[in-house]
XYZ file of C-alpha atoms in Angstrom:
724
model
C 38.027 10.200 -12.625
C 38.338 13.119 -10.275
C 36.311 14.097 -7.288
C 36.613 15.920 -4.011
C 38.092 14.297 -0.940
C 36.778 16.937 1.414
C 35.367 15.829 4.763
C 31.864 14.446 4.646
C 29.030 16.941 4.848
C 26.340 14.283 4.895
C 25.387 14.771 8.518
C 22.681 13.788 10.946
C 20.698 16.360 12.829
C 23.224 16.026 15.588
C 26.082 16.945 13.266
C 27.618 13.469 12.890
C 28.450 12.247 9.395
C 26.167 9.630 7.909
C 29.039 8.007 6.032
C 32.685 8.025 7.112
C 35.720 6.172 5.852
C 35.309 3.708 8.734
C 31.996 2.649 7.207
C 33.415 1.853 3.748
C 34.749 -1.526 2.608
C 36.329 -1.661 -0.863
C 36.827 -4.827 -2.904
C 35.978 -6.887 0.163
C 34.840 -10.478 0.453
C 32.037 -10.229 3.015
C 30.685 -13.738 2.473
C 28.663 -15.644 -0.062
C 25.115 -14.701 0.981
C 23.133 -11.531 1.503
C 22.902 -12.384 5.208
C 26.688 -12.520 5.461
C 27.061 -9.142 3.773
C 24.369 -7.452 5.861
C 25.839 -8.743 9.125
C 29.340 -7.602 8.167
C 28.085 -4.127 7.236
C 26.082 -3.949 10.468
C 29.295 -4.831 12.305
C 30.990 -1.839 10.637
C 28.213 0.393 11.976
C 28.586 -1.152 15.433
C 32.370 -0.869 15.452
C 32.000 2.834 14.662
C 30.027 3.267 17.911
C 26.727 3.941 16.151
C 24.693 1.133 17.719
C 23.692 0.318 21.288
C 26.550 -2.113 21.789
C 26.655 -5.691 20.550
C 22.921 -6.163 21.061
C 22.239 -3.053 18.999
C 24.423 -4.322 16.167
C 22.607 -7.637 16.220
C 19.244 -5.846 16.242
C 20.288 -3.785 13.200
C 21.350 -6.873 11.273
C 18.202 -8.782 12.193
C 15.937 -5.880 11.239
C 17.675 -5.423 7.878
C 17.483 -9.149 7.171
C 13.808 -9.227 8.125
C 13.209 -6.441 5.613
C 15.239 -8.392 3.054
C 13.088 -11.467 3.608
C 9.931 -9.400 3.162
C 11.092 -7.844 -0.118
C 14.608 -8.231 -1.559
C 16.440 -4.932 -1.972
C 18.501 -5.881 -5.009
C 18.256 -3.411 -7.898
C 19.319 -3.668 -11.551
C 22.953 -3.139 -12.529
C 24.557 -4.832 -9.540
C 23.174 -2.672 -6.717
C 21.572 -3.511 -3.361
C 20.198 -1.209 -0.668
C 19.342 -3.214 2.487
C 17.882 -0.903 5.115
C 16.355 -0.907 8.570
C 14.995 1.301 11.311
C 15.559 -0.007 14.804
C 16.125 1.147 18.375
C 19.476 -0.638 18.226
C 20.852 2.189 16.066
C 21.888 5.301 17.953
C 23.124 7.415 15.012
C 21.709 7.467 11.489
C 24.351 5.857 9.290
C 25.285 4.530 5.873
C 27.679 1.623 5.397
C 29.006 0.817 1.931
C 30.738 -2.202 0.434
C 32.164 -2.735 -3.018
C 32.276 -6.493 -3.089
C 35.131 -8.514 -4.456
C 32.772 -11.479 -4.655
C 29.308 -10.561 -5.932
C 26.306 -11.648 -3.845
C 22.693 -12.247 -4.843
C 20.252 -9.735 -3.319
C 17.285 -10.765 -5.461
C 17.738 -8.412 -8.428
C 16.362 -9.766 -11.726
C 19.620 -9.252 -13.624
C 22.008 -11.008 -11.234
C 24.117 -10.499 -8.101
C 25.239 -7.179 -6.633
C 28.711 -5.721 -6.163
C 27.669 -2.331 -4.734
C 25.843 -2.559 -1.406
C 24.612 0.281 0.811
C 23.253 -0.511 4.277
C 21.011 2.294 5.528
C 20.660 2.292 9.330
C 18.223 4.675 11.021
C 17.270 5.009 14.700
C 13.748 4.168 15.820
C 11.520 7.200 15.345
C 13.634 8.617 12.517
C 10.988 7.712 9.966
C 11.179 10.830 7.824
C 14.971 10.820 7.780
C 14.974 7.137 6.869
C 12.648 7.673 3.910
C 14.550 10.701 2.644
C 17.885 8.908 2.861
C 16.562 5.918 1.009
C 14.834 7.924 -1.696
C 17.829 10.228 -2.291
C 20.239 7.335 -2.476
C 17.920 5.295 -4.705
C 17.598 8.219 -7.093
C 21.354 8.559 -7.398
C 21.806 4.850 -8.018
C 19.979 5.009 -11.358
C 22.661 7.380 -12.649
C 25.310 5.382 -14.521
C 27.899 8.058 -13.805
C 27.399 7.731 -10.042
C 27.593 3.941 -9.940
C 30.558 3.966 -12.321
C 32.335 6.389 -10.000
C 31.680 4.099 -7.040
C 33.180 1.190 -8.950
C 36.246 3.268 -9.870
C 36.821 4.850 -6.454
C 40.352 4.228 -5.228
C 39.971 5.031 -1.543
C 37.255 5.219 1.110
C 37.669 8.990 1.022
C 36.656 8.956 -2.637
C 33.464 7.048 -1.799
C 32.571 9.439 1.024
C 33.022 12.425 -1.274
C 30.870 10.860 -3.991
C 28.049 10.088 -1.565
C 28.317 13.590 -0.086
C 27.588 15.065 -3.499
C 24.339 13.078 -3.614
C 23.021 13.379 -0.069
C 24.231 16.762 1.170
C 21.826 19.702 0.675
C 23.288 22.608 -1.255
C 24.336 25.601 0.909
C 21.783 28.376 1.060
C 24.138 30.788 -0.696
C 24.235 28.496 -3.729
C 20.462 28.254 -4.089
C 20.229 30.607 -7.013
C 23.125 28.971 -8.781
C 21.694 25.486 -8.272
C 18.280 26.551 -9.488
C 19.684 28.292 -12.521
C 21.908 25.418 -13.541
C 19.193 22.845 -13.115
C 16.596 24.955 -14.905
C 18.816 24.746 -17.924
C 18.916 20.973 -17.744
C 16.796 18.841 -20.004
C 14.575 17.521 -17.262
C 13.540 18.026 -13.652
C 11.932 16.059 -10.873
C 9.503 17.549 -8.370
C 8.076 16.225 -5.183
C 10.560 15.124 -2.542
C 10.192 17.946 -0.119
C 11.961 21.063 0.979
C 15.221 19.501 2.044
C 15.932 17.340 -0.974
C 19.449 17.485 -2.411
C 20.606 20.022 -4.967
C 22.508 17.861 -7.415
C 24.819 18.975 -10.187
C 23.075 16.572 -12.562
C 19.860 17.379 -14.387
C 18.843 13.756 -13.843
C 18.472 14.315 -10.111
C 16.880 17.728 -9.839
C 17.090 19.947 -6.808
C 13.735 19.269 -5.172
C 14.426 22.012 -2.645
C 13.842 24.362 -5.550
C 10.893 22.363 -6.909
C 8.680 25.327 -7.661
C 11.475 27.254 -9.353
C 12.720 24.238 -11.267
C 9.320 23.455 -12.742
C 9.331 26.850 -14.420
C 11.666 26.060 -17.303
C 10.796 28.702 -19.891
C 14.082 28.337 -21.721
C 13.173 24.954 -23.125
C 9.652 25.960 -24.086
C 10.787 29.206 -25.646
C 13.064 27.351 -28.026
C 10.270 25.054 -29.111
C 11.591 21.967 -27.352
C 9.039 19.287 -26.572
C 8.036 18.655 -22.958
C 6.646 15.537 -21.311
C 5.250 15.555 -17.793
C 5.155 12.388 -15.738
C 3.937 11.031 -12.419
C 5.666 8.146 -10.642
C 4.301 6.347 -7.596
C 4.543 2.933 -5.972
C 2.736 1.487 -2.927
C 5.581 2.255 -0.510
C 6.713 5.428 -2.231
C 10.355 5.033 -1.263
C 12.847 3.682 -3.792
C 11.069 2.775 -7.038
C 9.101 6.034 -7.144
C 12.266 8.112 -7.363
C 14.300 5.702 -9.449
C 11.538 5.671 -12.064
C 11.447 9.474 -12.038
C 15.133 9.868 -12.693
C 15.181 7.089 -15.279
C 12.527 8.979 -17.253
C 14.400 12.262 -16.911
C 17.625 10.629 -18.101
C 15.774 9.043 -21.024
C 14.385 12.460 -21.916
C 17.875 13.904 -21.985
C 18.993 11.168 -24.377
C 16.002 11.889 -26.607
C 16.443 15.659 -26.462
C 13.134 16.079 -24.659
C 12.366 17.944 -21.448
C 10.804 15.533 -18.925
C 9.335 16.984 -15.732
C 8.290 14.441 -13.111
C 6.034 14.652 -10.068
C 7.030 11.967 -7.550
C 4.120 10.997 -5.334
C 6.246 9.316 -2.675
C 6.368 8.764 1.073
C 8.730 11.639 1.745
C 6.424 14.234 0.257
C 4.953 15.365 -3.049
C 5.218 18.747 -4.708
C 2.503 19.084 -7.372
C 3.654 20.169 -10.814
C 3.112 23.803 -11.646
C -0.065 24.183 -13.764
C 1.927 26.157 -16.355
C 4.350 23.272 -16.710
C 1.445 20.870 -17.299
C -0.213 23.252 -19.736
C 2.985 23.418 -21.802
C 3.429 19.641 -21.951
C 2.847 17.659 -25.130
C 2.168 14.304 -23.420
C 1.849 12.592 -20.046
C 3.443 9.455 -18.622
C 1.907 7.731 -15.587
C 4.358 5.160 -14.195
C 2.372 4.103 -11.144
C 1.279 1.059 -9.184
C -1.359 3.084 -7.293
C -3.848 5.766 -8.249
C -2.582 9.155 -9.418
C -3.650 12.046 -7.223
C -5.810 14.656 -8.970
C -5.432 13.211 -12.444
C -7.769 15.821 -13.900
C -4.881 18.314 -13.979
C -3.628 16.417 -17.031
C -7.001 16.188 -18.804
C -6.831 15.946 -22.576
C -3.108 15.143 -22.792
C -1.897 12.089 -24.754
C -1.188 9.388 -22.186
C 1.263 6.531 -21.764
C 0.656 4.506 -18.590
C 2.383 1.538 -16.997
C 3.564 0.133 -13.707
C 6.428 1.924 -12.014
C 8.988 -0.802 -12.770
C 8.629 -0.355 -16.516
C 9.821 3.238 -16.170
C 12.983 1.918 -14.508
C 13.601 -0.877 -16.980
C 12.346 0.707 -20.218
C 12.377 4.506 -19.811
C 13.580 5.176 -23.372
C 10.717 3.121 -24.799
C 8.162 5.021 -22.708
C 9.515 8.405 -23.786
C 9.475 7.285 -27.422
C 5.886 6.057 -27.044
C 4.880 9.394 -25.527
C 6.411 11.270 -28.458
C 4.589 9.042 -30.939
C 1.328 9.615 -29.039
C 1.703 13.367 -29.577
C 1.449 12.840 -33.336
C -1.347 10.249 -33.127
C -4.892 11.702 -33.069
C -6.222 8.311 -31.913
C -3.830 8.033 -28.972
C -5.263 7.421 -25.507
C -5.699 10.611 -23.511
C -6.213 11.550 -19.901
C -9.967 11.762 -19.558
C -11.748 14.826 -18.270
C -11.953 18.448 -19.256
C -9.929 21.214 -17.750
C -9.516 19.937 -14.245
C -12.486 17.648 -14.238
C -10.381 15.252 -12.301
C -11.395 12.188 -14.209
C -9.319 9.077 -14.121
C -6.719 8.396 -16.750
C -7.797 6.389 -19.733
C -6.221 2.986 -19.914
C -3.314 2.835 -22.329
C -3.298 0.182 -24.981
C -1.209 -2.930 -24.897
C 1.331 -1.406 -27.192
C 2.052 1.345 -24.720
C 2.292 -0.904 -21.747
C -1.041 0.180 -20.303
C -2.960 -1.754 -17.723
C -5.587 -4.261 -18.818
C -9.274 -3.783 -18.058
C -9.062 -6.608 -15.534
C -6.280 -4.945 -13.575
C -8.101 -1.612 -13.711
C -11.309 -3.242 -12.457
C -9.343 -4.802 -9.613
C -7.871 -1.401 -8.732
C -11.301 0.267 -8.721
C -12.856 -2.380 -6.490
C -9.931 -2.508 -4.064
C -9.979 1.278 -3.786
C -13.635 1.149 -2.757
C -12.993 -1.670 -0.293
C -9.993 0.082 1.260
C -12.058 3.212 1.948
C -14.990 1.129 3.194
C -13.006 -0.853 5.776
C -12.589 2.050 8.280
C -16.389 2.409 8.419
C -16.713 -1.338 8.928
C -14.071 -1.450 11.642
C -15.325 1.611 13.515
C -18.979 0.630 13.235
C -18.482 -3.021 14.138
C -16.245 -2.342 17.118
C -18.592 0.338 18.444
C -21.555 -2.028 18.172
C -19.543 -4.736 19.930
C -18.673 -2.286 22.695
C -22.341 -1.324 22.943
C -23.266 -4.980 23.335
C -20.611 -5.427 26.018
C -21.818 -2.420 28.038
C -25.553 -2.745 27.464
C -26.394 -6.230 26.154
C -26.971 -7.772 22.721
C -30.621 -6.773 23.120
C -29.662 -3.096 23.078
C -30.387 -2.900 19.317
C -33.590 -4.966 19.441
C -37.178 -3.763 20.026
C -38.765 -4.246 23.437
C -40.484 -7.649 23.872
C -43.695 -5.812 24.666
C -43.533 -3.936 21.358
C -41.798 -6.154 18.785
C -42.718 -3.811 15.934
C -41.543 -0.686 17.739
C -38.190 1.119 17.753
C -35.028 -0.530 19.057
C -34.072 -0.099 22.708
C -31.049 2.078 21.901
C -33.226 4.468 19.887
C -35.690 4.709 22.778
C -32.908 5.403 25.290
C -31.294 8.134 23.188
C -34.623 9.842 22.551
C -35.779 9.834 26.194
C -32.653 9.679 28.363
C -29.387 11.556 28.891
C -26.416 11.618 31.267
C -28.583 13.507 33.748
C -31.578 11.242 33.194
C -30.210 7.729 32.991
C -32.339 4.725 31.925
C -33.282 1.945 34.341
C -30.116 0.052 33.371
C -27.920 2.899 34.601
C -24.847 4.484 33.061
C -23.582 1.338 31.382
C -26.850 0.795 29.540
C -26.874 4.429 28.423
C -23.291 4.218 27.155
C -24.135 0.926 25.470
C -26.987 2.630 23.645
C -24.716 5.521 22.577
C -21.948 3.261 21.271
C -24.348 0.900 19.520
C -26.082 3.836 17.821
C -22.774 5.322 16.691
C -21.808 1.939 15.285
C -25.076 1.628 13.410
C -24.609 5.088 11.903
C -21.085 4.189 10.803
C -22.389 0.936 9.351
C -25.010 2.930 7.475
C -22.177 4.597 5.518
C -20.563 1.296 4.582
C -22.252 0.776 1.211
C -22.230 4.495 0.233
C -18.492 4.659 0.993
C -17.870 1.527 -1.059
C -19.790 2.865 -4.056
C -18.478 6.412 -3.694
C -14.829 5.442 -3.699
C -15.195 2.908 -6.499
C -16.536 5.801 -8.565
C -13.725 8.021 -7.247
C -11.120 5.496 -8.417
C -12.686 5.549 -11.882
C -13.493 9.235 -12.340
C -11.640 11.036 -9.537
C -13.486 13.684 -7.500
C -16.468 14.209 -9.840
C -17.348 10.539 -9.274
C -17.706 10.835 -5.493
C -21.162 12.443 -5.371
C -22.907 10.104 -7.840
C -21.110 7.146 -6.255
C -22.285 7.970 -2.736
C -25.817 8.559 -3.965
C -25.774 5.203 -5.772
C -24.704 3.581 -2.502
C -27.497 5.303 -0.611
C -30.004 4.080 -3.204
C -28.623 0.553 -2.823
C -29.145 0.758 0.921
C -32.611 2.265 0.680
C -33.839 -0.362 -1.802
C -32.317 -3.401 -0.107
C -29.730 -3.988 -2.841
C -27.025 -3.914 -0.149
C -23.363 -4.689 -0.769
C -23.947 -6.030 -4.289
C -25.910 -2.911 -5.160
C -23.043 -0.783 -3.864
C -20.561 -2.558 -6.119
C -22.767 -2.212 -9.202
C -23.812 1.345 -8.352
C -20.223 2.479 -7.802
C -19.093 1.068 -11.135
C -22.091 2.610 -12.875
C -21.537 6.030 -11.274
C -17.860 6.027 -12.173
C -18.555 5.003 -15.766
C -21.214 7.683 -16.207
C -19.029 10.395 -14.667
C -16.119 9.328 -16.857
C -18.316 9.383 -19.964
C -19.634 12.891 -19.234
C -16.102 14.162 -18.574
C -15.099 13.151 -22.110
C -17.791 15.242 -23.812
C -16.058 18.131 -25.634
C -16.941 21.535 -24.176
C -15.910 25.145 -24.865
C -12.960 26.480 -22.917
C -15.129 28.946 -20.972
C -17.430 26.123 -19.816
C -14.766 23.711 -18.573
C -14.534 25.199 -15.104
C -18.133 24.198 -14.413
C -17.653 20.577 -15.444
C -16.045 19.061 -12.309
C -18.052 20.998 -9.720
C -21.520 21.244 -11.284
C -22.115 19.474 -14.581
C -20.511 16.074 -13.983
C -21.794 15.545 -10.398
C -25.294 16.745 -11.331
C -25.880 14.701 -14.470
C -23.922 11.662 -13.296
C -26.026 11.586 -10.127
C -29.236 12.042 -12.113
C -28.440 9.295 -14.618
C -27.023 6.857 -12.081
C -29.805 7.422 -9.566
C -32.507 6.979 -12.192
C -30.975 3.739 -13.496
C -30.553 2.404 -9.969
C -34.152 3.127 -8.964
C -35.873 2.308 -12.235
C -33.828 -0.613 -13.580
C -31.309 -2.160 -11.199
C -32.554 -1.815 -7.623
C -35.222 -4.508 -7.577
C -33.178 -7.224 -9.360
C -30.156 -6.504 -7.155
C -32.324 -6.536 -4.030
C -33.701 -9.904 -5.099
C -30.170 -11.250 -5.520
C -29.220 -9.922 -2.084
C -32.289 -11.447 -0.422
C -31.688 -14.740 -2.207
C -28.074 -14.802 -1.067
C -29.157 -14.100 2.491
C -31.728 -16.881 2.409
C -29.122 -19.247 0.999
C -26.656 -18.412 3.778
C -29.309 -18.753 6.467
C -30.260 -22.127 5.076
C -26.730 -23.483 5.187
C -26.248 -26.317 7.616
C -24.127 -29.390 7.986
C -21.858 -30.071 5.035
C -22.827 -26.979 3.035
C -21.921 -24.658 5.917
C -18.596 -26.442 6.390
C -17.887 -26.115 2.669
C -18.497 -22.361 2.810
C -16.151 -22.093 5.802
C -13.475 -24.063 3.967
C -13.767 -21.849 0.879
C -13.579 -18.653 2.935
C -10.567 -20.035 4.814
C -8.758 -20.863 1.573
C -9.440 -17.352 0.250
C -8.174 -15.684 3.418
C -4.870 -17.576 3.324
C -4.149 -17.734 -0.394
C -2.872 -14.191 -0.939
C -2.699 -12.855 2.660
C -4.224 -9.417 2.205
C -4.532 -9.512 -1.578
C -7.674 -9.466 -3.746
C -9.028 -12.882 -2.712
C -8.411 -12.162 0.958
C -10.094 -8.764 0.656
C -13.028 -10.270 -1.238
C -13.705 -12.807 1.502
C -13.311 -10.189 4.223
C -15.534 -7.645 2.467
C -18.211 -10.299 1.930
C -18.240 -11.050 5.654
C -17.949 -7.493 6.933
C -20.619 -6.113 4.633
C -23.036 -8.799 5.794
C -22.747 -7.818 9.461
C -25.258 -5.039 9.015
C -27.895 -7.667 8.144
C -27.126 -9.821 11.189
C -29.517 -10.153 14.103
C -30.677 -12.595 16.750
C -33.056 -14.108 14.203
C -30.456 -13.980 11.396
C -27.114 -15.104 12.882
C -25.553 -16.364 9.621
C -23.601 -13.136 8.960
C -22.073 -13.311 12.461
C -20.965 -16.922 11.882
C -19.401 -16.020 8.536
C -17.534 -13.131 10.148
C -16.159 -15.441 12.821
C -15.002 -17.924 10.183
C -13.256 -15.231 8.166
C -11.465 -13.688 11.135
C -10.389 -17.037 12.569
C -9.092 -18.216 9.197
C -7.221 -14.933 8.702
C -5.463 -15.262 12.057
C -4.094 -18.737 11.295
C -1.260 -18.005 8.787
C 0.934 -15.664 10.875
C 0.347 -17.609 14.115
C 1.087 -20.959 12.465
C 4.299 -19.733 10.886
C 5.397 -18.155 14.149
C 4.813 -21.458 15.913
C 6.794 -23.314 13.239
C 9.794 -20.993 13.704
C 9.724 -21.659 17.439
C 9.489 -25.463 17.310
C 11.821 -26.073 14.328
C 14.210 -23.131 14.171
C 16.634 -24.996 11.960
C 14.192 -24.960 9.065
C 14.172 -21.172 8.917
C 16.731 -18.476 8.207
C 17.642 -15.827 10.774
C 15.405 -13.202 9.113
C 12.504 -15.659 9.089
C 12.995 -16.436 12.776
C 12.916 -12.702 13.444
C 9.747 -12.392 11.376
C 8.282 -15.221 13.455
C 8.499 -13.078 16.571
C 6.711 -10.206 14.858
C 4.065 -12.535 13.431
C 2.664 -13.376 16.870
C 1.123 -9.965 17.661
C 0.130 -9.544 14.013
C -1.728 -12.853 14.012
C -3.396 -12.159 17.342
C -4.607 -8.824 15.936
C -6.016 -10.472 12.751
C -3.369 -9.049 10.403
C -2.872 -11.858 7.906
C -0.108 -9.920 6.139
C 2.264 -11.063 8.901
C 2.708 -14.270 6.887
C 3.834 -12.535 3.686
C 7.624 -12.613 4.348
C 7.497 -16.401 4.748
C 5.360 -16.904 1.646
C 7.568 -14.615 -0.436
C 10.676 -16.596 0.498
C 9.188 -20.081 -0.026
C 5.742 -19.858 -1.673
C 5.412 -23.463 -2.838
C 5.832 -24.857 0.665
C 4.251 -22.096 2.728
C 1.085 -21.094 0.863
C -0.507 -24.567 0.562
C 0.339 -25.243 4.214
C -1.328 -22.115 5.569
C -4.336 -22.598 3.280
C -4.834 -26.041 4.797
C -4.944 -24.725 8.364
C -7.163 -21.759 7.503
C -9.611 -24.090 5.774
C -9.737 -26.253 8.915
C -10.482 -23.245 11.136
C -13.113 -21.839 8.771
C -14.863 -25.194 8.488
C -14.927 -25.807 12.262
C -16.346 -22.365 13.000
C -19.074 -22.655 10.376
C -19.983 -26.133 11.568
C -20.149 -25.113 15.226
C -22.010 -21.839 14.701
C -19.546 -19.545 16.515
C -20.679 -15.932 16.159
C -18.677 -12.691 15.947
C -20.342 -9.296 15.942
C -17.163 -7.225 15.411
C -15.470 -7.031 11.990
C -11.900 -6.787 13.199
C -9.627 -6.898 16.216
C -8.615 -10.533 16.546
C -8.141 -11.763 20.080
C -8.735 -8.247 21.365
C -12.472 -8.492 20.606
C -12.867 -11.822 22.364
C -15.873 -10.418 24.256
C -17.677 -10.043 20.927
C -17.312 -13.781 20.169
C -19.858 -16.343 21.285
C -18.815 -18.873 22.415
C -15.239 -17.621 22.735
C -13.794 -20.948 23.882
C -14.997 -22.726 20.768
C -13.514 -20.007 18.565
C -10.157 -20.502 20.314
C -10.383 -24.279 19.816
C -11.004 -23.804 16.088
C -8.161 -21.291 15.858
C -5.758 -23.611 17.685
C -6.694 -26.517 15.424
C -5.933 -24.522 12.298
C -2.656 -23.182 13.698
C -1.456 -26.683 14.617
C -2.419 -28.098 11.212
C -0.653 -25.307 9.299
C 2.432 -25.383 11.505
C 2.750 -29.154 11.099
C 2.246 -28.855 7.335
C 4.915 -26.141 7.021
C 7.423 -28.152 9.053
C 6.725 -31.278 7.016
C 6.958 -29.444 3.689
C 10.227 -27.735 4.578
C 11.720 -30.998 5.872
C 11.013 -32.982 2.708
C 14.075 -33.638 0.609
C 16.510 -32.222 3.126
C 19.182 -34.178 4.915
C 20.183 -33.466 8.480
C 23.316 -31.783 7.205
C 21.193 -29.271 5.334
C 19.408 -28.100 8.450
C 20.704 -25.544 10.889
C 20.779 -26.866 14.428
C 17.814 -25.623 16.360
């Protein structure tokens, strides 16, 4: 093995090296747990003067351990990359350890012996993401990890890392581009300052546009596969999957060009590169942006982790798909932008159930901003004007609402009898109602978008508007969005001449999908769906006593079970969508909303309380997470409980479900009302009566906290517990 021992060129913006020999520990025994290793590496960073003293070092370790508790950073082949961003760090740094005693960091194939701690100052978000993605990409290269294991001195390690993280000098740009263009595969999409690596497996993203133009391979008749990789966070797995596919392509003698849709930027593939490709691989856990660019290409799709674990199999499947006339293909025609067809089980494609879940959650995620903005504006209007601001005048019960009267007859220079506050209340309430009016169209539009990409938006929104106009409501929006997406997808698959394809996504698909969907909604579906919606509303209004409590318990269980997942989102969407039907005469939707929000606040607050009263039952990262869970719980962000549930699901999840069920049942039984869809304790003025809501919340928190403490104490002796 030979490599340079030149001084590190991996520098921060201030000119200081990210990794120095003082931050390297070779063949060291740093302890038997991941916490031990992280704290020892953080101490290296602190001893090098890169933290704000002892407190800064402790803050770095705690932040990295909190991240570790949320999602372990162990990777296949004995690698771990704990990382953190905290104000305790004063200089962006890397610390590296080659462990003499391997330590478990949660990787599926066993403990790690190569550990990088990435430490970034608060506010260095972009730098943090770029460091992590560059390092993660290098770590999938066997040659790089083998070199780290063979390094004899800290200087060797610094030189190896420099080769990965340091941008190529400007004068070498042409050389880097030329050498990488000749490689078997390239990766696009990490931004203008990505590294220029000597390996084709980690392409120089700084030259992304140049590198995508690889005529040499095409001219010789070599096959080309294009791929897209993406994960929810877009940091490590996105780039590791990309380089695993490129390396697999090299082994198979195939050019693989990858577009990484990650957090540190995305450079779209050149259209000529896509046009020259024989097949497409989508290794994604989220939707692919502008999928229509790949229309008509044979498709292999999977989650992003499969591209890391089985890249050779995916490349082989893509090559077989090229020769198979019946292979799944990316739907659409010449940029129609339709969604990718689901790959079969043999190619690792997603099931219909998982695709349906993705479509619905996409619609819900785009709907929630309308719900939050509309609900909070209406709540503010009530606070400034009065709850009667959206009701007709008592003297004219069939006439327009008070806010409509005020906005049509008054202004800032001609205030109503209630003065400025009443006028502002009318403005805010009206804005909220308008935002609420887009709730169902947004839901339907973005369900269709998830299915058929941009051509599905117009028919989806129109289907949502029809659902609103006919009284089909939230259920009509769900059905209409799915129908619009299916119709748009079907039209996009109709073969058309080359000259006609440009009209498909902008004229033909939106026009005929809207016509077909709208007709079916009006003529066939609207009245039955409206009847279902009315029946559901009557059922909810008729709930009392035990049936109301049962509904509250069920909603509470759903809110706590997966803490922001599909069940949680289903319960929340059910409540939020119903707010638009709430009124003084129909308070059931307001009660349901209060039950859902109260139940969703319980898990993080209960777990925070448990870490305070019985510290010895929790690890240091969990105690740190407990501090963060307080503001998250108060703000109705149930996801604050996820780190605890991930670390100990069998004890934590049933415990928090119990408390959330208690809170949901109490609120439904007592008739507490909430007119805002989000905000937690910060919308207390929108809750009536607020004191009873707080009592129900406290009851659930105490029940869950007690259950967690009891569950974690079972089967443990005093010697097993850390002193509180």
